[in-house]
Amino acid sequence: MRILVNGDWRETRATELAGVLAELGFGDAVVATAVNGDFVAAAARVRTSLADGDRIEVLAPMQGG
Amino acid sequence: MLTLYQAALRSRLLLGTARFPSPAVLTQAVRAAGCEIVTVALRREAGGERAGQGFWSIIRALGVRVLPNTAGCHSVKEAVTTAQMAREVFGTRWIKLEVIGEDDTLQPDVFGLVEAAGILCRDGFEVFPYTTEDLVVAERLLEAGCRVLMPWGAPIGSGRGLNNLFGLKALRAHFPDVPLIIDAGLGVPSHAAQALELGFDAVLINTAVAQARDPVQMAAAFAQAVEAGCLARLAGPIEPRDLAVPSTPVIGTAFRG
């Protein structure tokens, strides 16, 4: 299935958000996630199923003003 | 003592963490500023990159409170989702809410700001809205549940100081009990001193420190200016006058009569 991760199209074999994050190498990184513009809490990633064309945001702490 | 959402703070200087030449300089600047709150953000990161993890370790080591922002958000939806993501990552209910309405000035979209503030306050956030000096917008933000306001001094990063003195004074006078933090646009320590002299509770500085030739020294300079402005406010400044008033007593002046 093809999904959009942080603006880039990717092929994935995972079907849930947690699987996609593992596949992309986020492992235990401190990140926050959203699917199609809606926040998905860390605890909900294992039960968040994805569909072809879904838009995923994976955000990490960064410098800000 | 400054109180922001039940947090008692000694320092009235908040520091942004962006645009510093290095993490080491950022760390030294935060210490030199003596600040207790720094602002942070969320950005996209590739798997395995870990830049964000390194940054977060540096901030945690500073032992200061973090105020995450929603910088770069142009819609209510983006800002609300970003705030929810920030709450989880940074473990705080505080959010510096920015909904940008215009790209040249980074002026807040005050309509979206009020709407997003309402949603977030109802969801348990403690919202620090980045707003203008507009009194009606301020009133709406307070009605939405905000207990702190962050009016701009001038456009973000412009270094122009307090652009609309009349409007900012009116805002201060209109809401005497609401903590007001000047956010954005200050360029030099005298701008910060002026904000405190006018009765503003604190200032948030980023570019003016981070992009100074010596950010650590500039952080210390801003800290002293904030301290001076605060003392001056408490001391009660004199009113400006149009005509001179001799400071030396005129009684007994020589060579007169």
PDB file of C-alpha atoms in Angstrom:
ATOM      1  CA  MET A   1       0.000   0.000   0.000  1.00  0.00           C
ATOM      2  CA  ARG A   2       1.146   3.543  -0.695  1.00  0.00           C
ATOM      3  CA  ILE A   3       1.049   6.133   2.076  1.00  0.00           C
ATOM      4  CA  LEU A   4       2.303   9.703   2.375  1.00  0.00           C
ATOM      5  CA  VAL A   5       4.789  10.095   5.256  1.00  0.00           C
ATOM      6  CA  ASN A   6       5.894  13.644   6.050  1.00  0.00           C
ATOM      7  CA  GLY A   7       5.141  14.636   2.473  1.00  0.00           C
ATOM      8  CA  ASP A   8       6.892  11.704   0.760  1.00  0.00           C
ATOM      9  CA  TRP A   9       5.081   8.753  -0.840  1.00  0.00           C
ATOM     10  CA  ARG A  10       6.221   5.388   0.513  1.00  0.00           C
ATOM     11  CA  GLU A  11       5.366   1.762  -0.022  1.00  0.00           C
ATOM     12  CA  THR A  12       4.627  -0.119   3.170  1.00  0.00           C
ATOM     13  CA  ARG A  13       3.772  -3.675   4.117  1.00  0.00           C
ATOM     14  CA  ALA A  14       2.581  -2.648   7.569  1.00  0.00           C
ATOM     15  CA  THR A  15      -1.138  -2.252   8.120  1.00  0.00           C
ATOM     16  CA  GLU A  16      -1.108  -0.299  11.401  1.00  0.00           C
ATOM     17  CA  LEU A  17       0.587   2.973  12.296  1.00  0.00           C
ATOM     18  CA  ALA A  18       2.896   1.307  14.853  1.00  0.00           C
ATOM     19  CA  GLY A  19       4.170  -1.069  12.151  1.00  0.00           C
ATOM     20  CA  VAL A  20       4.872   1.781   9.750  1.00  0.00           C
ATOM     21  CA  LEU A  21       6.888   3.645  12.373  1.00  0.00           C
ATOM     22  CA  ALA A  22       8.973   0.534  13.099  1.00  0.00           C
ATOM     23  CA  GLU A  23       9.480  -0.035   9.369  1.00  0.00           C
ATOM     24  CA  LEU A  24      10.689   3.552   8.904  1.00  0.00           C
ATOM     25  CA  GLY A  25      13.216   3.268  11.727  1.00  0.00           C
ATOM     26  CA  PHE A  26      11.580   5.428  14.368  1.00  0.00           C
ATOM     27  CA  GLY A  27      11.893   2.636  16.930  1.00  0.00           C
ATOM     28  CA  ASP A  28      11.721   4.172  20.393  1.00  0.00           C
ATOM     29  CA  ALA A  29      12.238   7.776  19.192  1.00  0.00           C
ATOM     30  CA  VAL A  30      10.182  10.465  20.920  1.00  0.00           C
ATOM     31  CA  VAL A  31       7.779  11.453  18.164  1.00  0.00           C
ATOM     32  CA  ALA A  32       4.151  12.459  17.860  1.00  0.00           C
ATOM     33  CA  THR A  33       1.899  11.192  15.101  1.00  0.00           C
ATOM     34  CA  ALA A  34      -1.121  12.268  13.101  1.00  0.00           C
ATOM     35  CA  VAL A  35      -3.092  10.452  10.406  1.00  0.00           C
ATOM     36  CA  ASN A  36      -5.006  12.478   7.828  1.00  0.00           C
ATOM     37  CA  GLY A  37      -4.663  15.581   9.996  1.00  0.00           C
ATOM     38  CA  ASP A  38      -5.910  13.982  13.219  1.00  0.00           C
ATOM     39  CA  PHE A  39      -3.664  13.377  16.228  1.00  0.00           C
ATOM     40  CA  VAL A  40      -3.033   9.711  17.064  1.00  0.00           C
ATOM     41  CA  ALA A  41      -1.756   9.145  20.604  1.00  0.00           C
ATOM     42  CA  ALA A  42       1.245   6.851  21.065  1.00  0.00           C
ATOM     43  CA  ALA A  43      -0.899   4.278  22.872  1.00  0.00           C
ATOM     44  CA  ALA A  44      -3.344   4.138  19.951  1.00  0.00           C
ATOM     45  CA  ARG A  45      -0.766   3.464  17.223  1.00  0.00           C
ATOM     46  CA  VAL A  46      -0.969  -0.325  17.449  1.00  0.00           C
ATOM     47  CA  ARG A  47      -4.715  -0.290  16.793  1.00  0.00           C
ATOM     48  CA  THR A  48      -4.706   2.467  14.158  1.00  0.00           C
ATOM     49  CA  SER A  49      -5.241   0.767  10.797  1.00  0.00           C
ATOM     50  CA  LEU A  50      -4.058   2.513   7.670  1.00  0.00           C
ATOM     51  CA  ALA A  51      -5.554   2.653   4.198  1.00  0.00           C
ATOM     52  CA  ASP A  52      -3.992   3.287   0.806  1.00  0.00           C
ATOM     53  CA  GLY A  53      -3.340   7.009   0.351  1.00  0.00           C
ATOM     54  CA  ASP A  54      -3.354   7.902   4.053  1.00  0.00           C
ATOM     55  CA  ARG A  55      -1.336  10.960   5.066  1.00  0.00           C
ATOM     56  CA  ILE A  56       0.945  10.393   8.073  1.00  0.00           C
ATOM     57  CA  GLU A  57       2.802  13.077   9.994  1.00  0.00           C
ATOM     58  CA  VAL A  58       5.669  12.072  12.289  1.00  0.00           C
ATOM     59  CA  LEU A  59       6.931  15.038  14.288  1.00  0.00           C
ATOM     60  CA  ALA A  60       9.862  15.345  16.673  1.00  0.00           C
ATOM     61  CA  PRO A  61      11.020  18.043  19.119  1.00  0.00           C
ATOM     62  CA  MET A  62      12.738  20.930  17.387  1.00  0.00           C
ATOM     63  CA  GLN A  63      14.036  24.428  18.091  1.00  0.00           C
ATOM     64  CA  GLY A  64      11.259  27.008  18.138  1.00  0.00           C
ATOM     65  CA  GLY A  65      10.521  30.621  18.951  1.00  0.00           C
TER      66      GLY A  65
ATOM     67  CA  MET B   1       6.854  37.097  41.195  1.00  0.00           C
ATOM     68  CA  LEU B   2       5.117  36.282  37.924  1.00  0.00           C
ATOM     69  CA  THR B   3       2.320  33.701  37.894  1.00  0.00           C
ATOM     70  CA  LEU B   4       1.379  31.974  34.646  1.00  0.00           C
ATOM     71  CA  TYR B   5      -1.339  29.327  35.011  1.00  0.00           C
ATOM     72  CA  GLN B   6      -0.419  28.653  38.671  1.00  0.00           C
ATOM     73  CA  ALA B   7       3.305  28.481  37.906  1.00  0.00           C
ATOM     74  CA  ALA B   8       5.235  30.977  40.022  1.00  0.00           C
ATOM     75  CA  LEU B   9       8.253  32.362  38.202  1.00  0.00           C
ATOM     76  CA  ARG B  10      11.076  34.648  39.219  1.00  0.00           C
ATOM     77  CA  SER B  11      12.294  35.440  35.711  1.00  0.00           C
ATOM     78  CA  ARG B  12      10.299  37.658  33.382  1.00  0.00           C
ATOM     79  CA  LEU B  13      12.386  36.736  30.364  1.00  0.00           C
ATOM     80  CA  LEU B  14      11.303  33.834  28.161  1.00  0.00           C
ATOM     81  CA  LEU B  15      13.714  32.614  25.510  1.00  0.00           C
ATOM     82  CA  GLY B  16      13.071  30.992  22.141  1.00  0.00           C
ATOM     83  CA  THR B  17      15.444  28.186  21.183  1.00  0.00           C
ATOM     84  CA  ALA B  18      15.629  28.651  17.401  1.00  0.00           C
ATOM     85  CA  ARG B  19      18.372  30.095  15.186  1.00  0.00           C
ATOM     86  CA  PHE B  20      21.244  29.765  17.682  1.00  0.00           C
ATOM     87  CA  PRO B  21      24.668  29.067  16.146  1.00  0.00           C
ATOM     88  CA  SER B  22      25.023  25.835  18.131  1.00  0.00           C
ATOM     89  CA  PRO B  23      23.384  23.815  20.919  1.00  0.00           C
ATOM     90  CA  ALA B  24      26.246  24.807  23.238  1.00  0.00           C
ATOM     91  CA  VAL B  25      25.595  28.508  22.665  1.00  0.00           C
ATOM     92  CA  LEU B  26      21.876  27.944  23.230  1.00  0.00           C
ATOM     93  CA  THR B  27      22.604  26.252  26.559  1.00  0.00           C
ATOM     94  CA  GLN B  28      24.923  29.055  27.687  1.00  0.00           C
ATOM     95  CA  ALA B  29      22.433  31.717  26.576  1.00  0.00           C
ATOM     96  CA  VAL B  30      19.589  30.132  28.546  1.00  0.00           C
ATOM     97  CA  ARG B  31      21.806  30.104  31.629  1.00  0.00           C
ATOM     98  CA  ALA B  32      23.006  33.672  31.061  1.00  0.00           C
ATOM     99  CA  ALA B  33      19.400  34.823  30.664  1.00  0.00           C
ATOM    100  CA  GLY B  34      18.433  33.088  33.893  1.00  0.00           C
ATOM    101  CA  CYS B  35      15.168  32.219  32.191  1.00  0.00           C
ATOM    102  CA  GLU B  36      12.809  29.564  33.487  1.00  0.00           C
ATOM    103  CA  ILE B  37      10.759  29.052  30.315  1.00  0.00           C
ATOM    104  CA  VAL B  38      11.969  28.257  26.803  1.00  0.00           C
ATOM    105  CA  THR B  39       9.846  27.799  23.714  1.00  0.00           C
ATOM    106  CA  VAL B  40      10.147  24.705  21.546  1.00  0.00           C
ATOM    107  CA  ALA B  41       8.467  23.329  18.433  1.00  0.00           C
ATOM    108  CA  LEU B  42       7.673  20.150  16.527  1.00  0.00           C
ATOM    109  CA  ARG B  43       8.928  19.415  13.040  1.00  0.00           C
ATOM    110  CA  ARG B  44       8.980  16.528  10.604  1.00  0.00           C
ATOM    111  CA  GLU B  45      11.801  14.104  11.159  1.00  0.00           C
ATOM    112  CA  ALA B  46      12.959  11.125   9.109  1.00  0.00           C
ATOM    113  CA  GLY B  47      13.327   7.739  10.776  1.00  0.00           C
ATOM    114  CA  GLY B  48      16.843   7.195  12.100  1.00  0.00           C
ATOM    115  CA  GLU B  49      17.617  10.928  11.902  1.00  0.00           C
ATOM    116  CA  ARG B  50      17.322  11.587  15.647  1.00  0.00           C
ATOM    117  CA  ALA B  51      18.115  15.341  15.482  1.00  0.00           C
ATOM    118  CA  GLY B  52      14.981  16.015  17.491  1.00  0.00           C
ATOM    119  CA  GLN B  53      15.959  13.493  20.143  1.00  0.00           C
ATOM    120  CA  GLY B  54      19.322  15.202  20.626  1.00  0.00           C
ATOM    121  CA  PHE B  55      17.688  18.606  20.896  1.00  0.00           C
ATOM    122  CA  TRP B  56      15.147  17.339  23.411  1.00  0.00           C
ATOM    123  CA  SER B  57      17.936  15.879  25.591  1.00  0.00           C
ATOM    124  CA  ILE B  58      19.665  19.268  25.638  1.00  0.00           C
ATOM    125  CA  ILE B  59      16.466  21.054  26.675  1.00  0.00           C
ATOM    126  CA  ARG B  60      15.647  18.532  29.384  1.00  0.00           C
ATOM    127  CA  ALA B  61      19.164  18.910  30.805  1.00  0.00           C
ATOM    128  CA  LEU B  62      18.516  22.645  31.246  1.00  0.00           C
ATOM    129  CA  GLY B  63      15.822  21.915  33.816  1.00  0.00           C
ATOM    130  CA  VAL B  64      13.524  24.711  32.592  1.00  0.00           C
ATOM    131  CA  ARG B  65       9.837  24.666  31.723  1.00  0.00           C
ATOM    132  CA  VAL B  66       9.031  24.254  28.043  1.00  0.00           C
ATOM    133  CA  LEU B  67       6.369  26.180  26.180  1.00  0.00           C
ATOM    134  CA  PRO B  68       5.710  24.357  22.888  1.00  0.00           C
ATOM    135  CA  ASN B  69       4.456  26.458  19.991  1.00  0.00           C
ATOM    136  CA  THR B  70       2.287  25.823  16.959  1.00  0.00           C
ATOM    137  CA  ALA B  71       4.549  27.901  14.704  1.00  0.00           C
ATOM    138  CA  GLY B  72       3.923  27.515  11.006  1.00  0.00           C
ATOM    139  CA  CYS B  73       0.271  26.552  11.403  1.00  0.00           C
ATOM    140  CA  HIS B  74      -2.070  28.434   9.090  1.00  0.00           C
ATOM    141  CA  SER B  75      -5.382  26.841  10.030  1.00  0.00           C
ATOM    142  CA  VAL B  76      -7.350  26.006  13.160  1.00  0.00           C
ATOM    143  CA  LYS B  77      -7.133  22.295  12.378  1.00  0.00           C
ATOM    144  CA  GLU B  78      -3.347  22.337  11.937  1.00  0.00           C
ATOM    145  CA  ALA B  79      -2.864  24.317  15.144  1.00  0.00           C
ATOM    146  CA  VAL B  80      -5.151  22.083  17.223  1.00  0.00           C
ATOM    147  CA  THR B  81      -3.541  18.868  15.950  1.00  0.00           C
ATOM    148  CA  THR B  82      -0.040  20.274  16.481  1.00  0.00           C
ATOM    149  CA  ALA B  83      -0.980  21.290  20.047  1.00  0.00           C
ATOM    150  CA  GLN B  84      -2.242  17.785  20.783  1.00  0.00           C
ATOM    151  CA  MET B  85       0.977  16.302  19.388  1.00  0.00           C
ATOM    152  CA  ALA B  86       3.077  18.740  21.449  1.00  0.00           C
ATOM    153  CA  ARG B  87       1.204  17.889  24.647  1.00  0.00           C
ATOM    154  CA  GLU B  88       2.132  14.242  24.260  1.00  0.00           C
ATOM    155  CA  VAL B  89       5.762  14.749  23.249  1.00  0.00           C
ATOM    156  CA  PHE B  90       6.643  17.500  25.728  1.00  0.00           C
ATOM    157  CA  GLY B  91       4.386  16.349  28.556  1.00  0.00           C
ATOM    158  CA  THR B  92       2.861  19.777  29.220  1.00  0.00           C
ATOM    159  CA  ARG B  93      -0.583  21.351  28.978  1.00  0.00           C
ATOM    160  CA  TRP B  94       1.021  24.663  28.007  1.00  0.00           C
ATOM    161  CA  ILE B  95       0.798  25.687  24.376  1.00  0.00           C
ATOM    162  CA  LYS B  96       1.905  28.887  22.685  1.00  0.00           C
ATOM    163  CA  LEU B  97      -0.843  29.091  20.125  1.00  0.00           C
ATOM    164  CA  GLU B  98       0.078  30.589  16.775  1.00  0.00           C
ATOM    165  CA  VAL B  99      -2.291  30.644  13.827  1.00  0.00           C
ATOM    166  CA  ILE B 100      -0.535  32.601  11.116  1.00  0.00           C
ATOM    167  CA  GLY B 101      -2.710  34.663   8.803  1.00  0.00           C
ATOM    168  CA  GLU B 102      -0.255  36.489   6.581  1.00  0.00           C
ATOM    169  CA  ASP B 103       3.168  35.359   5.441  1.00  0.00           C
ATOM    170  CA  ASP B 104       5.003  38.686   5.013  1.00  0.00           C
ATOM    171  CA  THR B 105       4.282  39.919   8.517  1.00  0.00           C
ATOM    172  CA  LEU B 106       3.525  36.558  10.180  1.00  0.00           C
ATOM    173  CA  GLN B 107       0.540  38.407  11.592  1.00  0.00           C
ATOM    174  CA  PRO B 108      -1.801  36.172  13.575  1.00  0.00           C
ATOM    175  CA  ASP B 109      -5.100  35.128  12.008  1.00  0.00           C
ATOM    176  CA  VAL B 110      -7.048  36.360  15.009  1.00  0.00           C
ATOM    177  CA  PHE B 111     -10.312  34.730  13.898  1.00  0.00           C
ATOM    178  CA  GLY B 112      -8.680  31.310  13.675  1.00  0.00           C
ATOM    179  CA  LEU B 113      -6.768  32.047  16.873  1.00  0.00           C
ATOM    180  CA  VAL B 114      -9.936  32.632  18.908  1.00  0.00           C
ATOM    181  CA  GLU B 115     -11.552  29.496  17.487  1.00  0.00           C
ATOM    182  CA  ALA B 116      -8.498  27.300  18.134  1.00  0.00           C
ATOM    183  CA  ALA B 117      -8.069  28.771  21.638  1.00  0.00           C
ATOM    184  CA  GLY B 118     -11.638  27.797  22.500  1.00  0.00           C
ATOM    185  CA  ILE B 119     -11.146  24.222  21.299  1.00  0.00           C
ATOM    186  CA  LEU B 120      -7.861  23.824  23.172  1.00  0.00           C
ATOM    187  CA  CYS B 121      -9.044  25.426  26.427  1.00  0.00           C
ATOM    188  CA  ARG B 122     -12.055  23.088  26.461  1.00  0.00           C
ATOM    189  CA  ASP B 123      -9.643  20.195  25.928  1.00  0.00           C
ATOM    190  CA  GLY B 124      -7.666  21.109  29.062  1.00  0.00           C
ATOM    191  CA  PHE B 125      -4.823  23.076  27.511  1.00  0.00           C
ATOM    192  CA  GLU B 126      -3.356  26.163  29.127  1.00  0.00           C
ATOM    193  CA  VAL B 127      -3.156  28.443  26.143  1.00  0.00           C
ATOM    194  CA  PHE B 128      -0.673  31.290  25.540  1.00  0.00           C
ATOM    195  CA  PRO B 129      -2.117  32.920  22.400  1.00  0.00           C
ATOM    196  CA  TYR B 130       0.201  34.883  20.102  1.00  0.00           C
ATOM    197  CA  THR B 131      -2.048  37.818  19.270  1.00  0.00           C
ATOM    198  CA  THR B 132      -2.064  41.480  18.306  1.00  0.00           C
ATOM    199  CA  GLU B 133      -2.798  44.442  20.578  1.00  0.00           C
ATOM    200  CA  ASP B 134      -6.465  44.413  19.486  1.00  0.00           C
ATOM    201  CA  LEU B 135      -8.695  44.842  22.552  1.00  0.00           C
ATOM    202  CA  VAL B 136     -11.689  43.011  21.147  1.00  0.00           C
ATOM    203  CA  VAL B 137      -9.624  39.997  20.128  1.00  0.00           C
ATOM    204  CA  ALA B 138      -8.070  39.993  23.603  1.00  0.00           C
ATOM    205  CA  GLU B 139     -11.526  39.993  25.163  1.00  0.00           C
ATOM    206  CA  ARG B 140     -12.593  37.069  22.950  1.00  0.00           C
ATOM    207  CA  LEU B 141      -9.453  35.106  23.857  1.00  0.00           C
ATOM    208  CA  LEU B 142     -10.179  35.577  27.553  1.00  0.00           C
ATOM    209  CA  GLU B 143     -13.786  34.496  26.989  1.00  0.00           C
ATOM    210  CA  ALA B 144     -12.428  31.402  25.225  1.00  0.00           C
ATOM    211  CA  GLY B 145     -10.556  30.501  28.424  1.00  0.00           C
ATOM    212  CA  CYS B 146      -7.072  31.970  27.941  1.00  0.00           C
ATOM    213  CA  ARG B 147      -5.547  33.339  31.174  1.00  0.00           C
ATOM    214  CA  VAL B 148      -2.402  34.777  29.576  1.00  0.00           C
ATOM    215  CA  LEU B 149      -2.042  36.847  26.400  1.00  0.00           C
ATOM    216  CA  MET B 150       1.019  37.266  24.207  1.00  0.00           C
ATOM    217  CA  PRO B 151       0.631  40.421  22.128  1.00  0.00           C
ATOM    218  CA  TRP B 152       3.248  41.117  19.478  1.00  0.00           C
ATOM    219  CA  GLY B 153       5.642  44.036  19.752  1.00  0.00           C
ATOM    220  CA  ALA B 154       6.366  43.963  16.021  1.00  0.00           C
ATOM    221  CA  PRO B 155       6.488  41.258  13.318  1.00  0.00           C
ATOM    222  CA  ILE B 156       8.431  38.142  14.360  1.00  0.00           C
ATOM    223  CA  GLY B 157      12.170  38.554  13.855  1.00  0.00           C
ATOM    224  CA  SER B 158      11.890  42.195  12.743  1.00  0.00           C
ATOM    225  CA  GLY B 159      13.694  43.705  15.747  1.00  0.00           C
ATOM    226  CA  ARG B 160      11.573  46.846  15.541  1.00  0.00           C
ATOM    227  CA  GLY B 161      10.519  47.028  19.176  1.00  0.00           C
ATOM    228  CA  LEU B 162       7.089  48.140  20.358  1.00  0.00           C
ATOM    229  CA  ASN B 163       5.482  49.218  17.091  1.00  0.00           C
ATOM    230  CA  ASN B 164       2.153  50.428  18.411  1.00  0.00           C
ATOM    231  CA  LEU B 165       2.793  52.032  21.780  1.00  0.00           C
ATOM    232  CA  PHE B 166      -0.671  53.525  22.006  1.00  0.00           C
ATOM    233  CA  GLY B 167      -2.367  50.188  21.312  1.00  0.00           C
ATOM    234  CA  LEU B 168      -0.139  48.265  23.703  1.00  0.00           C
ATOM    235  CA  LYS B 169      -0.666  50.811  26.497  1.00  0.00           C
ATOM    236  CA  ALA B 170      -4.411  50.583  25.938  1.00  0.00           C
ATOM    237  CA  LEU B 171      -4.233  46.796  26.142  1.00  0.00           C
ATOM    238  CA  ARG B 172      -2.286  46.977  29.407  1.00  0.00           C
ATOM    239  CA  ALA B 173      -4.705  49.503  30.880  1.00  0.00           C
ATOM    240  CA  HIS B 174      -7.746  47.527  29.750  1.00  0.00           C
ATOM    241  CA  PHE B 175      -6.668  44.210  31.281  1.00  0.00           C
ATOM    242  CA  PRO B 176      -4.731  45.174  34.423  1.00  0.00           C
ATOM    243  CA  ASP B 177      -4.938  41.686  35.971  1.00  0.00           C
ATOM    244  CA  VAL B 178      -4.160  39.505  32.945  1.00  0.00           C
ATOM    245  CA  PRO B 179      -0.524  38.446  32.522  1.00  0.00           C
ATOM    246  CA  LEU B 180       0.640  40.030  29.256  1.00  0.00           C
ATOM    247  CA  ILE B 181       3.846  38.820  27.632  1.00  0.00           C
ATOM    248  CA  ILE B 182       5.289  40.786  24.732  1.00  0.00           C
ATOM    249  CA  ASP B 183       6.075  38.178  22.116  1.00  0.00           C
ATOM    250  CA  ALA B 184       7.957  38.913  18.934  1.00  0.00           C
ATOM    251  CA  GLY B 185       9.644  41.838  17.294  1.00  0.00           C
ATOM    252  CA  LEU B 186      11.959  43.079  20.035  1.00  0.00           C
ATOM    253  CA  GLY B 187      15.473  43.858  18.829  1.00  0.00           C
ATOM    254  CA  VAL B 188      17.552  45.292  21.660  1.00  0.00           C
ATOM    255  CA  PRO B 189      17.437  45.191  25.468  1.00  0.00           C
ATOM    256  CA  SER B 190      16.030  48.731  25.688  1.00  0.00           C
ATOM    257  CA  HIS B 191      12.887  47.458  23.927  1.00  0.00           C
ATOM    258  CA  ALA B 192      12.473  44.854  26.655  1.00  0.00           C
ATOM    259  CA  ALA B 193      13.077  47.420  29.392  1.00  0.00           C
ATOM    260  CA  GLN B 194      10.435  49.645  27.802  1.00  0.00           C
ATOM    261  CA  ALA B 195       7.909  46.788  27.740  1.00  0.00           C
ATOM    262  CA  LEU B 196       8.409  46.140  31.452  1.00  0.00           C
ATOM    263  CA  GLU B 197       8.351  49.861  32.270  1.00  0.00           C
ATOM    264  CA  LEU B 198       4.949  50.056  30.579  1.00  0.00           C
ATOM    265  CA  GLY B 199       3.710  47.329  32.882  1.00  0.00           C
ATOM    266  CA  PHE B 200       3.941  44.263  30.681  1.00  0.00           C
ATOM    267  CA  ASP B 201       4.632  41.194  32.768  1.00  0.00           C
ATOM    268  CA  ALA B 202       7.319  39.539  30.687  1.00  0.00           C
ATOM    269  CA  VAL B 203       8.917  39.360  27.240  1.00  0.00           C
ATOM    270  CA  LEU B 204       9.713  36.476  24.922  1.00  0.00           C
ATOM    271  CA  ILE B 205      12.909  36.936  22.919  1.00  0.00           C
ATOM    272  CA  ASN B 206      14.409  34.681  20.290  1.00  0.00           C
ATOM    273  CA  THR B 207      15.995  36.197  17.173  1.00  0.00           C
ATOM    274  CA  ALA B 208      17.435  39.242  18.988  1.00  0.00           C
ATOM    275  CA  VAL B 209      19.496  36.920  21.188  1.00  0.00           C
ATOM    276  CA  ALA B 210      20.118  33.970  18.868  1.00  0.00           C
ATOM    277  CA  GLN B 211      21.294  36.108  15.943  1.00  0.00           C
ATOM    278  CA  ALA B 212      23.352  38.604  17.961  1.00  0.00           C
ATOM    279  CA  ARG B 213      27.104  38.524  17.353  1.00  0.00           C
ATOM    280  CA  ASP B 214      27.478  37.164  20.890  1.00  0.00           C
ATOM    281  CA  PRO B 215      24.191  35.479  21.875  1.00  0.00           C
ATOM    282  CA  VAL B 216      25.328  34.660  25.418  1.00  0.00           C
ATOM    283  CA  GLN B 217      26.273  38.252  26.172  1.00  0.00           C
ATOM    284  CA  MET B 218      23.035  39.484  24.586  1.00  0.00           C
ATOM    285  CA  ALA B 219      21.021  37.059  26.718  1.00  0.00           C
ATOM    286  CA  ALA B 220      22.633  38.545  29.823  1.00  0.00           C
ATOM    287  CA  ALA B 221      21.924  42.060  28.527  1.00  0.00           C
ATOM    288  CA  PHE B 222      18.234  41.263  28.007  1.00  0.00           C
ATOM    289  CA  ALA B 223      18.054  39.756  31.495  1.00  0.00           C
ATOM    290  CA  GLN B 224      19.407  42.967  33.022  1.00  0.00           C
ATOM    291  CA  ALA B 225      17.077  45.117  30.909  1.00  0.00           C
ATOM    292  CA  VAL B 226      14.052  43.108  32.009  1.00  0.00           C
ATOM    293  CA  GLU B 227      15.146  43.415  35.617  1.00  0.00           C
ATOM    294  CA  ALA B 228      15.665  47.185  35.216  1.00  0.00           C
ATOM    295  CA  GLY B 229      12.306  47.663  33.513  1.00  0.00           C
ATOM    296  CA  CYS B 230      10.531  45.711  36.225  1.00  0.00           C
ATOM    297  CA  LEU B 231      12.190  47.713  39.019  1.00  0.00           C
ATOM    298  CA  ALA B 232      11.372  50.962  37.229  1.00  0.00           C
ATOM    299  CA  ARG B 233       7.731  49.987  36.914  1.00  0.00           C
ATOM    300  CA  LEU B 234       7.553  49.264  40.646  1.00  0.00           C
ATOM    301  CA  ALA B 235       9.369  52.519  41.404  1.00  0.00           C
ATOM    302  CA  GLY B 236       6.753  54.576  39.527  1.00  0.00           C
ATOM    303  CA  PRO B 237       8.158  56.503  36.537  1.00  0.00           C
ATOM    304  CA  ILE B 238       7.476  60.241  36.217  1.00  0.00           C
ATOM    305  CA  GLU B 239       5.096  61.522  33.540  1.00  0.00           C
ATOM    306  CA  PRO B 240       6.725  63.117  30.470  1.00  0.00           C
ATOM    307  CA  ARG B 241       6.200  66.909  30.186  1.00  0.00           C
ATOM    308  CA  ASP B 242       6.438  69.343  27.317  1.00  0.00           C
ATOM    309  CA  LEU B 243       8.361  72.051  29.192  1.00  0.00           C
ATOM    310  CA  ALA B 244      11.524  72.014  31.281  1.00  0.00           C
ATOM    311  CA  VAL B 245      11.316  71.869  35.068  1.00  0.00           C
ATOM    312  CA  PRO B 246      14.558  72.869  36.844  1.00  0.00           C
ATOM    313  CA  SER B 247      15.906  70.002  38.875  1.00  0.00           C
ATOM    314  CA  THR B 248      18.210  72.252  40.931  1.00  0.00           C
ATOM    315  CA  PRO B 249      16.259  74.377  43.457  1.00  0.00           C
ATOM    316  CA  VAL B 250      15.787  77.948  42.156  1.00  0.00           C
ATOM    317  CA  ILE B 251      15.480  79.545  45.613  1.00  0.00           C
ATOM    318  CA  GLY B 252      18.718  81.264  46.541  1.00  0.00           C
ATOM    319  CA  THR B 253      20.094  81.306  42.992  1.00  0.00           C
ATOM    320  CA  ALA B 254      23.089  83.699  42.788  1.00  0.00           C
ATOM    321  CA  PHE B 255      23.141  86.930  40.713  1.00  0.00           C
ATOM    322  CA  ARG B 256      19.348  87.250  40.616  1.00  0.00           C
ATOM    323  CA  GLY B 257      17.971  90.593  41.878  1.00  0.00           C
TER     324      GLY B 257
END
